[in-house]
Amino acid sequence: MPINLQEKILQAASELFYSQGIRATGVDAIAKAANTTKMSLYKYFPSKDELVVAFLRKRDEDFRLWFVAQIDSKADMPKAKLLAIFDVVSEWMAIPEFRGCAFINAAAEFPLEGNPVHQVSAEFYDKFRGYIADLARQCGSTHPESLALQLSLLIEGAIVSEQMKRRSGAADQAKQAAILLIAGSLDGAPNTPLPTHNLQD
């Protein structure tokens, strides 16, 4: 089924925003990539900001569906799924087209919390942490929300590290830290940044 012009514009914008950056990508370049005119673009997206938000919302939906499917294909049990997250992230970061996380990048380009672009980016990570927290609850974690935040911070840090230096091994190191955090949370350990009693074992 051929895509319509609105979808074509959004697809072209998505590719350019992710590969080149949002502020560095002009409306002229998007219209050219979509083989259309600025007038047609503005018919569907009255402003560049609205196009950016549409890009992020589509990215949110597509990425989360893909990500959960990848996790489910690798593991059946909640604890295994928590660790599989790091394997999926590692595989994603290894692709040649990897340019970091679109939502981290967007939030950095639009740092004011009240900005719609920043808000959509923050919402993505709220939902992502909610997904992790749900798995943590199924595992019997004593502090599922805290564990979800800790694991999310490991993932976000690994993504930024890999963006700064390819083949950094950050995802593997993050997974090793996650193993300790998950074990501590399931053992009823205090909610600390790292379960130091496990590190000493």
mmCIF file with all atom_site columns, C-alpha atoms in Angstrom:
data_model
loop_
_atom_site.group_PDB
_atom_site.id
_atom_site.type_symbol
_atom_site.label_atom_id
_atom_site.label_alt_id
_atom_site.label_comp_id
_atom_site.label_asym_id
_atom_site.label_entity_id
_atom_site.label_seq_id
_atom_site.pdbx_PDB_ins_code
_atom_site.Cartn_x
_atom_site.Cartn_y
_atom_site.Cartn_z
_atom_site.occupancy
_atom_site.B_iso_or_equiv
_atom_site.pdbx_formal_charge
_atom_site.auth_seq_id
_atom_site.auth_comp_id
_atom_site.auth_asym_id
_atom_site.auth_atom_id
_atom_site.pdbx_PDB_model_num
ATOM 1   C CA . MET A 1 1   ? 0.000  0.000   0.000  1.00 0.00 ? 1   MET A CA 1
ATOM 2   C CA . PRO A 1 2   ? 1.650  3.283   -1.081 1.00 0.00 ? 2   PRO A CA 1
ATOM 3   C CA . ILE A 1 3   ? 2.142  5.893   1.620  1.00 0.00 ? 3   ILE A CA 1
ATOM 4   C CA . ASN A 1 4   ? 0.344  9.212   1.319  1.00 0.00 ? 4   ASN A CA 1
ATOM 5   C CA . LEU A 1 5   ? 2.090  12.576  1.163  1.00 0.00 ? 5   LEU A CA 1
ATOM 6   C CA . GLN A 1 6   ? 1.667  13.288  4.867  1.00 0.00 ? 6   GLN A CA 1
ATOM 7   C CA . GLU A 1 7   ? 3.340  9.988   5.759  1.00 0.00 ? 7   GLU A CA 1
ATOM 8   C CA . LYS A 1 8   ? 6.057  10.627  3.185  1.00 0.00 ? 8   LYS A CA 1
ATOM 9   C CA . ILE A 1 9   ? 6.820  14.024  4.705  1.00 0.00 ? 9   ILE A CA 1
ATOM 10  C CA . LEU A 1 10  ? 6.920  12.553  8.212  1.00 0.00 ? 10  LEU A CA 1
ATOM 11  C CA . GLN A 1 11  ? 9.190  9.733   7.075  1.00 0.00 ? 11  GLN A CA 1
ATOM 12  C CA . ALA A 1 12  ? 11.600 12.132  5.375  1.00 0.00 ? 12  ALA A CA 1
ATOM 13  C CA . ALA A 1 13  ? 11.611 14.421  8.404  1.00 0.00 ? 13  ALA A CA 1
ATOM 14  C CA . SER A 1 14  ? 12.190 11.507  10.762 1.00 0.00 ? 14  SER A CA 1
ATOM 15  C CA . GLU A 1 15  ? 15.233 10.305  8.843  1.00 0.00 ? 15  GLU A CA 1
ATOM 16  C CA . LEU A 1 16  ? 16.745 13.790  8.663  1.00 0.00 ? 16  LEU A CA 1
ATOM 17  C CA . PHE A 1 17  ? 15.962 14.768  12.264 1.00 0.00 ? 17  PHE A CA 1
ATOM 18  C CA . TYR A 1 18  ? 17.562 11.580  13.570 1.00 0.00 ? 18  TYR A CA 1
ATOM 19  C CA . SER A 1 19  ? 20.628 11.551  11.325 1.00 0.00 ? 19  SER A CA 1
ATOM 20  C CA . GLN A 1 20  ? 21.408 15.276  11.229 1.00 0.00 ? 20  GLN A CA 1
ATOM 21  C CA . GLY A 1 21  ? 19.712 16.775  14.278 1.00 0.00 ? 21  GLY A CA 1
ATOM 22  C CA . ILE A 1 22  ? 16.491 18.736  14.590 1.00 0.00 ? 22  ILE A CA 1
ATOM 23  C CA . ARG A 1 23  ? 17.795 22.296  14.577 1.00 0.00 ? 23  ARG A CA 1
ATOM 24  C CA . ALA A 1 24  ? 20.261 21.497  11.777 1.00 0.00 ? 24  ALA A CA 1
ATOM 25  C CA . THR A 1 25  ? 17.448 20.253  9.530  1.00 0.00 ? 25  THR A CA 1
ATOM 26  C CA . GLY A 1 26  ? 15.485 22.917  7.704  1.00 0.00 ? 26  GLY A CA 1
ATOM 27  C CA . VAL A 1 27  ? 12.006 22.685  6.263  1.00 0.00 ? 27  VAL A CA 1
ATOM 28  C CA . ASP A 1 28  ? 13.433 23.141  2.759  1.00 0.00 ? 28  ASP A CA 1
ATOM 29  C CA . ALA A 1 29  ? 15.556 20.016  3.144  1.00 0.00 ? 29  ALA A CA 1
ATOM 30  C CA . ILE A 1 30  ? 12.575 18.016  4.406  1.00 0.00 ? 30  ILE A CA 1
ATOM 31  C CA . ALA A 1 31  ? 10.364 19.131  1.515  1.00 0.00 ? 31  ALA A CA 1
ATOM 32  C CA . LYS A 1 32  ? 13.105 18.240  -0.958 1.00 0.00 ? 32  LYS A CA 1
ATOM 33  C CA . ALA A 1 33  ? 13.644 14.796  0.598  1.00 0.00 ? 33  ALA A CA 1
ATOM 34  C CA . ALA A 1 34  ? 9.896  14.157  0.466  1.00 0.00 ? 34  ALA A CA 1
ATOM 35  C CA . ASN A 1 35  ? 9.791  15.364  -3.145 1.00 0.00 ? 35  ASN A CA 1
ATOM 36  C CA . THR A 1 36  ? 7.195  18.005  -2.340 1.00 0.00 ? 36  THR A CA 1
ATOM 37  C CA . THR A 1 37  ? 6.927  21.734  -1.630 1.00 0.00 ? 37  THR A CA 1
ATOM 38  C CA . LYS A 1 38  ? 7.041  23.762  1.557  1.00 0.00 ? 38  LYS A CA 1
ATOM 39  C CA . MET A 1 39  ? 3.441  24.780  0.915  1.00 0.00 ? 39  MET A CA 1
ATOM 40  C CA . SER A 1 40  ? 2.350  21.134  0.861  1.00 0.00 ? 40  SER A CA 1
ATOM 41  C CA . LEU A 1 41  ? 4.405  20.407  3.970  1.00 0.00 ? 41  LEU A CA 1
ATOM 42  C CA . TYR A 1 42  ? 2.787  23.236  5.907  1.00 0.00 ? 42  TYR A CA 1
ATOM 43  C CA . LYS A 1 43  ? -0.636 21.995  4.812  1.00 0.00 ? 43  LYS A CA 1
ATOM 44  C CA . TYR A 1 44  ? -0.113 18.884  6.942  1.00 0.00 ? 44  TYR A CA 1
ATOM 45  C CA . PHE A 1 45  ? 2.267  20.339  9.554  1.00 0.00 ? 45  PHE A CA 1
ATOM 46  C CA . PRO A 1 46  ? 1.586  24.068  10.131 1.00 0.00 ? 46  PRO A CA 1
ATOM 47  C CA . SER A 1 47  ? 4.947  24.554  11.858 1.00 0.00 ? 47  SER A CA 1
ATOM 48  C CA . LYS A 1 48  ? 8.286  22.809  12.165 1.00 0.00 ? 48  LYS A CA 1
ATOM 49  C CA . ASP A 1 49  ? 7.651  22.300  15.884 1.00 0.00 ? 49  ASP A CA 1
ATOM 50  C CA . GLU A 1 50  ? 4.475  20.357  15.106 1.00 0.00 ? 50  GLU A CA 1
ATOM 51  C CA . LEU A 1 51  ? 6.430  18.226  12.653 1.00 0.00 ? 51  LEU A CA 1
ATOM 52  C CA . VAL A 1 52  ? 9.087  17.551  15.304 1.00 0.00 ? 52  VAL A CA 1
ATOM 53  C CA . VAL A 1 53  ? 6.446  16.490  17.831 1.00 0.00 ? 53  VAL A CA 1
ATOM 54  C CA . ALA A 1 54  ? 4.802  14.241  15.230 1.00 0.00 ? 54  ALA A CA 1
ATOM 55  C CA . PHE A 1 55  ? 8.201  12.669  14.507 1.00 0.00 ? 55  PHE A CA 1
ATOM 56  C CA . LEU A 1 56  ? 8.823  11.964  18.182 1.00 0.00 ? 56  LEU A CA 1
ATOM 57  C CA . ARG A 1 57  ? 5.351  10.546  18.817 1.00 0.00 ? 57  ARG A CA 1
ATOM 58  C CA . LYS A 1 58  ? 5.685  8.224   15.820 1.00 0.00 ? 58  LYS A CA 1
ATOM 59  C CA . ARG A 1 59  ? 9.174  7.247   16.955 1.00 0.00 ? 59  ARG A CA 1
ATOM 60  C CA . ASP A 1 60  ? 7.811  6.543   20.441 1.00 0.00 ? 60  ASP A CA 1
ATOM 61  C CA . GLU A 1 61  ? 5.098  4.230   19.129 1.00 0.00 ? 61  GLU A CA 1
ATOM 62  C CA . ASP A 1 62  ? 7.293  2.415   16.609 1.00 0.00 ? 62  ASP A CA 1
ATOM 63  C CA . PHE A 1 63  ? 10.288 2.007   18.902 1.00 0.00 ? 63  PHE A CA 1
ATOM 64  C CA . ARG A 1 64  ? 8.330  0.727   21.886 1.00 0.00 ? 64  ARG A CA 1
ATOM 65  C CA . LEU A 1 65  ? 6.458  -1.839  19.768 1.00 0.00 ? 65  LEU A CA 1
ATOM 66  C CA . TRP A 1 66  ? 9.723  -3.011  18.212 1.00 0.00 ? 66  TRP A CA 1
ATOM 67  C CA . PHE A 1 67  ? 11.560 -3.005  21.538 1.00 0.00 ? 67  PHE A CA 1
ATOM 68  C CA . VAL A 1 68  ? 8.967  -5.036  23.450 1.00 0.00 ? 68  VAL A CA 1
ATOM 69  C CA . ALA A 1 69  ? 8.748  -7.533  20.583 1.00 0.00 ? 69  ALA A CA 1
ATOM 70  C CA . GLN A 1 70  ? 12.529 -7.955  20.682 1.00 0.00 ? 70  GLN A CA 1
ATOM 71  C CA . ILE A 1 71  ? 12.484 -8.522  24.437 1.00 0.00 ? 71  ILE A CA 1
ATOM 72  C CA . ASP A 1 72  ? 9.653  -11.043 24.179 1.00 0.00 ? 72  ASP A CA 1
ATOM 73  C CA . SER A 1 73  ? 11.548 -12.938 21.473 1.00 0.00 ? 73  SER A CA 1
ATOM 74  C CA . LYS A 1 74  ? 14.593 -13.289 23.727 1.00 0.00 ? 74  LYS A CA 1
ATOM 75  C CA . ALA A 1 75  ? 13.055 -14.149 27.095 1.00 0.00 ? 75  ALA A CA 1
ATOM 76  C CA . ASP A 1 76  ? 9.916  -15.515 28.742 1.00 0.00 ? 76  ASP A CA 1
ATOM 77  C CA . MET A 1 77  ? 10.406 -14.782 32.450 1.00 0.00 ? 77  MET A CA 1
ATOM 78  C CA . PRO A 1 78  ? 10.369 -11.250 33.924 1.00 0.00 ? 78  PRO A CA 1
ATOM 79  C CA . LYS A 1 79  ? 13.910 -11.403 35.362 1.00 0.00 ? 79  LYS A CA 1
ATOM 80  C CA . ALA A 1 80  ? 15.308 -12.667 32.062 1.00 0.00 ? 80  ALA A CA 1
ATOM 81  C CA . LYS A 1 81  ? 13.437 -9.899  30.260 1.00 0.00 ? 81  LYS A CA 1
ATOM 82  C CA . LEU A 1 82  ? 15.053 -7.262  32.484 1.00 0.00 ? 82  LEU A CA 1
ATOM 83  C CA . LEU A 1 83  ? 18.472 -8.498  31.421 1.00 0.00 ? 83  LEU A CA 1
ATOM 84  C CA . ALA A 1 84  ? 17.397 -8.973  27.797 1.00 0.00 ? 84  ALA A CA 1
ATOM 85  C CA . ILE A 1 85  ? 16.762 -5.232  27.682 1.00 0.00 ? 85  ILE A CA 1
ATOM 86  C CA . PHE A 1 86  ? 20.507 -4.697  27.722 1.00 0.00 ? 86  PHE A CA 1
ATOM 87  C CA . ASP A 1 87  ? 21.066 -7.241  24.953 1.00 0.00 ? 87  ASP A CA 1
ATOM 88  C CA . VAL A 1 88  ? 18.495 -5.530  22.733 1.00 0.00 ? 88  VAL A CA 1
ATOM 89  C CA . VAL A 1 89  ? 20.008 -2.119  23.465 1.00 0.00 ? 89  VAL A CA 1
ATOM 90  C CA . SER A 1 90  ? 23.464 -3.473  22.639 1.00 0.00 ? 90  SER A CA 1
ATOM 91  C CA . GLU A 1 91  ? 22.272 -4.855  19.286 1.00 0.00 ? 91  GLU A CA 1
ATOM 92  C CA . TRP A 1 92  ? 20.498 -1.589  18.469 1.00 0.00 ? 92  TRP A CA 1
ATOM 93  C CA . MET A 1 93  ? 23.601 0.449   19.275 1.00 0.00 ? 93  MET A CA 1
ATOM 94  C CA . ALA A 1 94  ? 25.679 -1.745  16.955 1.00 0.00 ? 94  ALA A CA 1
ATOM 95  C CA . ILE A 1 95  ? 23.775 -0.846  13.777 1.00 0.00 ? 95  ILE A CA 1
ATOM 96  C CA . PRO A 1 96  ? 25.581 1.595   11.442 1.00 0.00 ? 96  PRO A CA 1
ATOM 97  C CA . GLU A 1 97  ? 22.645 4.039   11.491 1.00 0.00 ? 97  GLU A CA 1
ATOM 98  C CA . PHE A 1 98  ? 22.788 4.451   15.279 1.00 0.00 ? 98  PHE A CA 1
ATOM 99  C CA . ARG A 1 99  ? 22.936 8.126   16.228 1.00 0.00 ? 99  ARG A CA 1
ATOM 100 C CA . GLY A 1 100 ? 21.982 7.860   19.881 1.00 0.00 ? 100 GLY A CA 1
ATOM 101 C CA . CYS A 1 101 ? 18.498 8.086   21.349 1.00 0.00 ? 101 CYS A CA 1
ATOM 102 C CA . ALA A 1 102 ? 16.178 10.400  19.432 1.00 0.00 ? 102 ALA A CA 1
ATOM 103 C CA . PHE A 1 103 ? 14.514 11.471  22.685 1.00 0.00 ? 103 PHE A CA 1
ATOM 104 C CA . ILE A 1 104 ? 17.735 12.229  24.558 1.00 0.00 ? 104 ILE A CA 1
ATOM 105 C CA . ASN A 1 105 ? 18.962 14.139  21.515 1.00 0.00 ? 105 ASN A CA 1
ATOM 106 C CA . ALA A 1 106 ? 15.704 16.090  21.225 1.00 0.00 ? 106 ALA A CA 1
ATOM 107 C CA . ALA A 1 107 ? 15.660 16.955  24.931 1.00 0.00 ? 107 ALA A CA 1
ATOM 108 C CA . ALA A 1 108 ? 19.230 18.246  24.640 1.00 0.00 ? 108 ALA A CA 1
ATOM 109 C CA . GLU A 1 109 ? 18.274 20.443  21.682 1.00 0.00 ? 109 GLU A CA 1
ATOM 110 C CA . PHE A 1 110 ? 15.157 21.718  23.477 1.00 0.00 ? 110 PHE A CA 1
ATOM 111 C CA . PRO A 1 111 ? 16.213 21.841  27.151 1.00 0.00 ? 111 PRO A CA 1
ATOM 112 C CA . LEU A 1 112 ? 13.323 23.893  28.567 1.00 0.00 ? 112 LEU A CA 1
ATOM 113 C CA . GLU A 1 113 ? 10.917 21.574  30.404 1.00 0.00 ? 113 GLU A CA 1
ATOM 114 C CA . GLY A 1 114 ? 7.859  23.467  29.175 1.00 0.00 ? 114 GLY A CA 1
ATOM 115 C CA . ASN A 1 115 ? 8.751  22.979  25.526 1.00 0.00 ? 115 ASN A CA 1
ATOM 116 C CA . PRO A 1 116 ? 6.474  20.418  23.782 1.00 0.00 ? 116 PRO A CA 1
ATOM 117 C CA . VAL A 1 117 ? 9.479  18.656  22.231 1.00 0.00 ? 117 VAL A CA 1
ATOM 118 C CA . HIS A 1 118 ? 11.084 18.274  25.647 1.00 0.00 ? 118 HIS A CA 1
ATOM 119 C CA . GLN A 1 119 ? 7.808  17.062  27.150 1.00 0.00 ? 119 GLN A CA 1
ATOM 120 C CA . VAL A 1 120 ? 7.300  14.359  24.510 1.00 0.00 ? 120 VAL A CA 1
ATOM 121 C CA . SER A 1 121 ? 10.872 13.180  25.091 1.00 0.00 ? 121 SER A CA 1
ATOM 122 C CA . ALA A 1 122 ? 10.320 13.014  28.845 1.00 0.00 ? 122 ALA A CA 1
ATOM 123 C CA . GLU A 1 123 ? 7.064  11.111  28.341 1.00 0.00 ? 123 GLU A CA 1
ATOM 124 C CA . PHE A 1 124 ? 8.915  8.436   26.367 1.00 0.00 ? 124 PHE A CA 1
ATOM 125 C CA . TYR A 1 125 ? 11.244 7.719   29.274 1.00 0.00 ? 125 TYR A CA 1
ATOM 126 C CA . ASP A 1 126 ? 8.377  7.808   31.764 1.00 0.00 ? 126 ASP A CA 1
ATOM 127 C CA . LYS A 1 127 ? 6.697  5.029   29.779 1.00 0.00 ? 127 LYS A CA 1
ATOM 128 C CA . PHE A 1 128 ? 9.993  3.173   29.350 1.00 0.00 ? 128 PHE A CA 1
ATOM 129 C CA . ARG A 1 129 ? 10.611 3.212   33.106 1.00 0.00 ? 129 ARG A CA 1
ATOM 130 C CA . GLY A 1 130 ? 7.018  2.117   33.659 1.00 0.00 ? 130 GLY A CA 1
ATOM 131 C CA . TYR A 1 131 ? 7.653  -0.920  31.452 1.00 0.00 ? 131 TYR A CA 1
ATOM 132 C CA . ILE A 1 132 ? 10.774 -1.803  33.446 1.00 0.00 ? 132 ILE A CA 1
ATOM 133 C CA . ALA A 1 133 ? 8.975  -1.239  36.758 1.00 0.00 ? 133 ALA A CA 1
ATOM 134 C CA . ASP A 1 134 ? 6.205  -3.620  35.691 1.00 0.00 ? 134 ASP A CA 1
ATOM 135 C CA . LEU A 1 135 ? 8.772  -6.336  34.956 1.00 0.00 ? 135 LEU A CA 1
ATOM 136 C CA . ALA A 1 136 ? 10.463 -5.606  38.281 1.00 0.00 ? 136 ALA A CA 1
ATOM 137 C CA . ARG A 1 137 ? 7.151  -6.044  40.121 1.00 0.00 ? 137 ARG A CA 1
ATOM 138 C CA . GLN A 1 138 ? 6.587  -9.370  38.388 1.00 0.00 ? 138 GLN A CA 1
ATOM 139 C CA . CYS A 1 139 ? 10.021 -10.444 39.632 1.00 0.00 ? 139 CYS A CA 1
ATOM 140 C CA . GLY A 1 140 ? 9.098  -9.587  43.217 1.00 0.00 ? 140 GLY A CA 1
ATOM 141 C CA . SER A 1 141 ? 11.396 -6.575  43.486 1.00 0.00 ? 141 SER A CA 1
ATOM 142 C CA . THR A 1 142 ? 11.215 -4.826  46.843 1.00 0.00 ? 142 THR A CA 1
ATOM 143 C CA . HIS A 1 143 ? 11.475 -1.400  45.194 1.00 0.00 ? 143 HIS A CA 1
ATOM 144 C CA . PRO A 1 144 ? 10.311 -1.770  41.574 1.00 0.00 ? 144 PRO A CA 1
ATOM 145 C CA . GLU A 1 145 ? 10.117 1.957   40.776 1.00 0.00 ? 145 GLU A CA 1
ATOM 146 C CA . SER A 1 146 ? 13.595 2.613   42.163 1.00 0.00 ? 146 SER A CA 1
ATOM 147 C CA . LEU A 1 147 ? 15.021 -0.388  40.347 1.00 0.00 ? 147 LEU A CA 1
ATOM 148 C CA . ALA A 1 148 ? 13.389 0.801   37.118 1.00 0.00 ? 148 ALA A CA 1
ATOM 149 C CA . LEU A 1 149 ? 14.947 4.241   37.513 1.00 0.00 ? 149 LEU A CA 1
ATOM 150 C CA . GLN A 1 150 ? 18.365 2.743   38.246 1.00 0.00 ? 150 GLN A CA 1
ATOM 151 C CA . LEU A 1 151 ? 18.241 0.410   35.242 1.00 0.00 ? 151 LEU A CA 1
ATOM 152 C CA . SER A 1 152 ? 16.971 3.201   33.005 1.00 0.00 ? 152 SER A CA 1
ATOM 153 C CA . LEU A 1 153 ? 19.869 5.403   34.089 1.00 0.00 ? 153 LEU A CA 1
ATOM 154 C CA . LEU A 1 154 ? 22.288 2.625   33.186 1.00 0.00 ? 154 LEU A CA 1
ATOM 155 C CA . ILE A 1 155 ? 20.691 2.288   29.755 1.00 0.00 ? 155 ILE A CA 1
ATOM 156 C CA . GLU A 1 156 ? 20.612 6.032   29.100 1.00 0.00 ? 156 GLU A CA 1
ATOM 157 C CA . GLY A 1 157 ? 24.257 6.330   30.155 1.00 0.00 ? 157 GLY A CA 1
ATOM 158 C CA . ALA A 1 158 ? 25.264 3.448   27.905 1.00 0.00 ? 158 ALA A CA 1
ATOM 159 C CA . ILE A 1 159 ? 23.465 5.035   24.955 1.00 0.00 ? 159 ILE A CA 1
ATOM 160 C CA . VAL A 1 160 ? 25.230 8.367   25.442 1.00 0.00 ? 160 VAL A CA 1
ATOM 161 C CA . SER A 1 161 ? 28.611 6.641   25.910 1.00 0.00 ? 161 SER A CA 1
ATOM 162 C CA . GLU A 1 162 ? 28.164 4.660   22.714 1.00 0.00 ? 162 GLU A CA 1
ATOM 163 C CA . GLN A 1 163 ? 27.078 7.781   20.845 1.00 0.00 ? 163 GLN A CA 1
ATOM 164 C CA . MET A 1 164 ? 30.259 9.555   21.940 1.00 0.00 ? 164 MET A CA 1
ATOM 165 C CA . LYS A 1 165 ? 32.523 6.583   21.169 1.00 0.00 ? 165 LYS A CA 1
ATOM 166 C CA . ARG A 1 166 ? 31.418 3.655   19.024 1.00 0.00 ? 166 ARG A CA 1
ATOM 167 C CA . ARG A 1 167 ? 32.168 0.091   20.164 1.00 0.00 ? 167 ARG A CA 1
ATOM 168 C CA . SER A 1 168 ? 32.573 1.410   23.706 1.00 0.00 ? 168 SER A CA 1
ATOM 169 C CA . GLY A 1 169 ? 31.305 -1.770  25.352 1.00 0.00 ? 169 GLY A CA 1
ATOM 170 C CA . ALA A 1 170 ? 29.037 0.414   27.482 1.00 0.00 ? 170 ALA A CA 1
ATOM 171 C CA . ALA A 1 171 ? 25.990 -1.848  27.120 1.00 0.00 ? 171 ALA A CA 1
ATOM 172 C CA . ASP A 1 172 ? 27.917 -4.876  28.386 1.00 0.00 ? 172 ASP A CA 1
ATOM 173 C CA . GLN A 1 173 ? 29.228 -2.947  31.383 1.00 0.00 ? 173 GLN A CA 1
ATOM 174 C CA . ALA A 1 174 ? 25.742 -1.607  32.082 1.00 0.00 ? 174 ALA A CA 1
ATOM 175 C CA . LYS A 1 175 ? 24.373 -5.166  32.022 1.00 0.00 ? 175 LYS A CA 1
ATOM 176 C CA . GLN A 1 176 ? 26.942 -6.285  34.589 1.00 0.00 ? 176 GLN A CA 1
ATOM 177 C CA . ALA A 1 177 ? 25.878 -3.459  36.896 1.00 0.00 ? 177 ALA A CA 1
ATOM 178 C CA . ALA A 1 178 ? 22.230 -4.344  36.246 1.00 0.00 ? 178 ALA A CA 1
ATOM 179 C CA . ILE A 1 179 ? 22.812 -7.939  37.361 1.00 0.00 ? 179 ILE A CA 1
ATOM 180 C CA . LEU A 1 180 ? 23.964 -6.645  40.747 1.00 0.00 ? 180 LEU A CA 1
ATOM 181 C CA . LEU A 1 181 ? 21.103 -4.170  41.071 1.00 0.00 ? 181 LEU A CA 1
ATOM 182 C CA . ILE A 1 182 ? 18.473 -6.756  40.175 1.00 0.00 ? 182 ILE A CA 1
ATOM 183 C CA . ALA A 1 183 ? 19.945 -9.338  42.555 1.00 0.00 ? 183 ALA A CA 1
ATOM 184 C CA . GLY A 1 184 ? 20.000 -6.791  45.372 1.00 0.00 ? 184 GLY A CA 1
ATOM 185 C CA . SER A 1 185 ? 16.421 -5.726  44.728 1.00 0.00 ? 185 SER A CA 1
ATOM 186 C CA . LEU A 1 186 ? 15.132 -9.292  44.642 1.00 0.00 ? 186 LEU A CA 1
ATOM 187 C CA . ASP A 1 187 ? 17.056 -10.185 47.802 1.00 0.00 ? 187 ASP A CA 1
ATOM 188 C CA . GLY A 1 188 ? 15.332 -7.389  49.696 1.00 0.00 ? 188 GLY A CA 1
ATOM 189 C CA . ALA A 1 189 ? 18.458 -5.299  49.928 1.00 0.00 ? 189 ALA A CA 1
ATOM 190 C CA . PRO A 1 190 ? 18.221 -1.614  50.881 1.00 0.00 ? 190 PRO A CA 1
ATOM 191 C CA . ASN A 1 191 ? 17.424 0.702   48.000 1.00 0.00 ? 191 ASN A CA 1
ATOM 192 C CA . THR A 1 192 ? 20.939 1.991   47.333 1.00 0.00 ? 192 THR A CA 1
ATOM 193 C CA . PRO A 1 193 ? 22.547 3.090   44.036 1.00 0.00 ? 193 PRO A CA 1
ATOM 194 C CA . LEU A 1 194 ? 24.566 -0.129  43.978 1.00 0.00 ? 194 LEU A CA 1
ATOM 195 C CA . PRO A 1 195 ? 24.193 -3.111  46.377 1.00 0.00 ? 195 PRO A CA 1
ATOM 196 C CA . THR A 1 196 ? 27.684 -2.918  47.865 1.00 0.00 ? 196 THR A CA 1
ATOM 197 C CA . HIS A 1 197 ? 27.275 -6.173  49.807 1.00 0.00 ? 197 HIS A CA 1
ATOM 198 C CA . ASN A 1 198 ? 26.983 -7.982  46.460 1.00 0.00 ? 198 ASN A CA 1
ATOM 199 C CA . LEU A 1 199 ? 29.999 -6.177  45.060 1.00 0.00 ? 199 LEU A CA 1
ATOM 200 C CA . GLN A 1 200 ? 32.097 -7.530  47.929 1.00 0.00 ? 200 GLN A CA 1
ATOM 201 C CA . ASP A 1 201 ? 31.037 -11.124 47.336 1.00 0.00 ? 201 ASP A CA 1
#
